[in-house]
Amino acid sequence: MPSEWAAASRLRAARSPDAGSGVGSVIPVRHRLATREDLPRIVAIYNATIASRMVTADLEPVTVTQRLPWFETHVPGRHPLWVVERDGEVAAWLSFSSFYGRPAYDRTAELSVYVDEAHRRAGLGTGLLREAIAHAPSIGVDRLLGFIFGHNLPSLALFERFGFERWGLLPGVTLLDGVERDVVIVGRVVGSARLT
């Protein structure tokens, strides 16, 4: 997850009247459900983060064709995929993904948030995360998870400000350019889910 989120969130929090709340006020982010036509931009935003070795464990760019099965797992009433548009193009996206893929885990979803570099520091990631927390109970989710590299301190700090706690550590599970990296599992309980 992009490291600029934490700095942007702190800046907005410092400017907002409810700065003491820990997350500050954020201009609402208007999102919509992603369509197949958005997939090239979603993939481009994702691929742009690979070289940083801060966000994803993919080492080479992925193709739209490779991501199509992933896209099709995101159904609005269960695991939505949202996009935010700025200046006529997709500038950020957020996905709710299945955790572990077995029915007993249906109340839990993994969140992923990606923001195009040109649109960072505009509150898009912060706004999407805030809206995802509010939306989760309406899709039967009352536990949210994030899987974040241990060296991605700004993203860890952002999730922490939204009430996520460290629920687990996977030490040295990734090898990025010859360097072992940890994955921190952050989690949060949200409002009462509509369980079906």
Short mmCIF file of N, CA and C in Angstrom, two decimals, residues 31-35 38 75-76 80-83:
data_model
loop_
_atom_site.label_atom_id
_atom_site.label_comp_id
_atom_site.label_asym_id
_atom_site.label_seq_id
_atom_site.Cartn_x
_atom_site.Cartn_y
_atom_site.Cartn_z
N HIS A 31 -16.78 6.72 -4.59
CA HIS A 31 -16.32 5.53 -5.31
C HIS A 31 -17.49 4.93 -6.08
N ARG A 32 -17.16 4.04 -6.98
CA ARG A 32 -18.17 3.27 -7.69
C ARG A 32 -17.62 1.86 -7.86
N LEU A 33 -18.53 0.95 -8.21
CA LEU A 33 -18.09 -0.41 -8.48
C LEU A 33 -17.24 -0.43 -9.74
N ALA A 34 -16.19 -1.21 -9.72
CA ALA A 34 -15.33 -1.35 -10.89
C ALA A 34 -16.04 -2.16 -11.97
N THR A 35 -15.76 -1.82 -13.20
CA THR A 35 -16.26 -2.59 -14.34
C THR A 35 -15.06 -3.21 -15.04
N ASP A 38 -12.52 -0.99 -16.45
CA ASP A 38 -11.57 -0.36 -15.54
C ASP A 38 -10.32 -1.22 -15.30
N VAL A 75 -17.52 -9.67 -6.40
CA VAL A 75 -18.94 -9.46 -6.67
C VAL A 75 -19.46 -8.42 -5.68
N PRO A 76 -20.31 -7.51 -6.15
CA PRO A 76 -20.71 -6.36 -5.32
C PRO A 76 -21.29 -6.71 -3.95
N PRO A 80 -16.80 -6.57 -2.96
CA PRO A 80 -16.78 -5.53 -3.99
C PRO A 80 -15.36 -5.05 -4.33
N LEU A 81 -15.25 -4.53 -5.52
CA LEU A 81 -14.04 -3.87 -6.00
C LEU A 81 -14.47 -2.48 -6.40
N TRP A 82 -13.92 -1.48 -5.72
CA TRP A 82 -14.30 -0.09 -5.94
C TRP A 82 -13.20 0.66 -6.66
N VAL A 83 -13.59 1.66 -7.42
CA VAL A 83 -12.63 2.58 -8.02
C VAL A 83 -13.06 4.01 -7.71
#
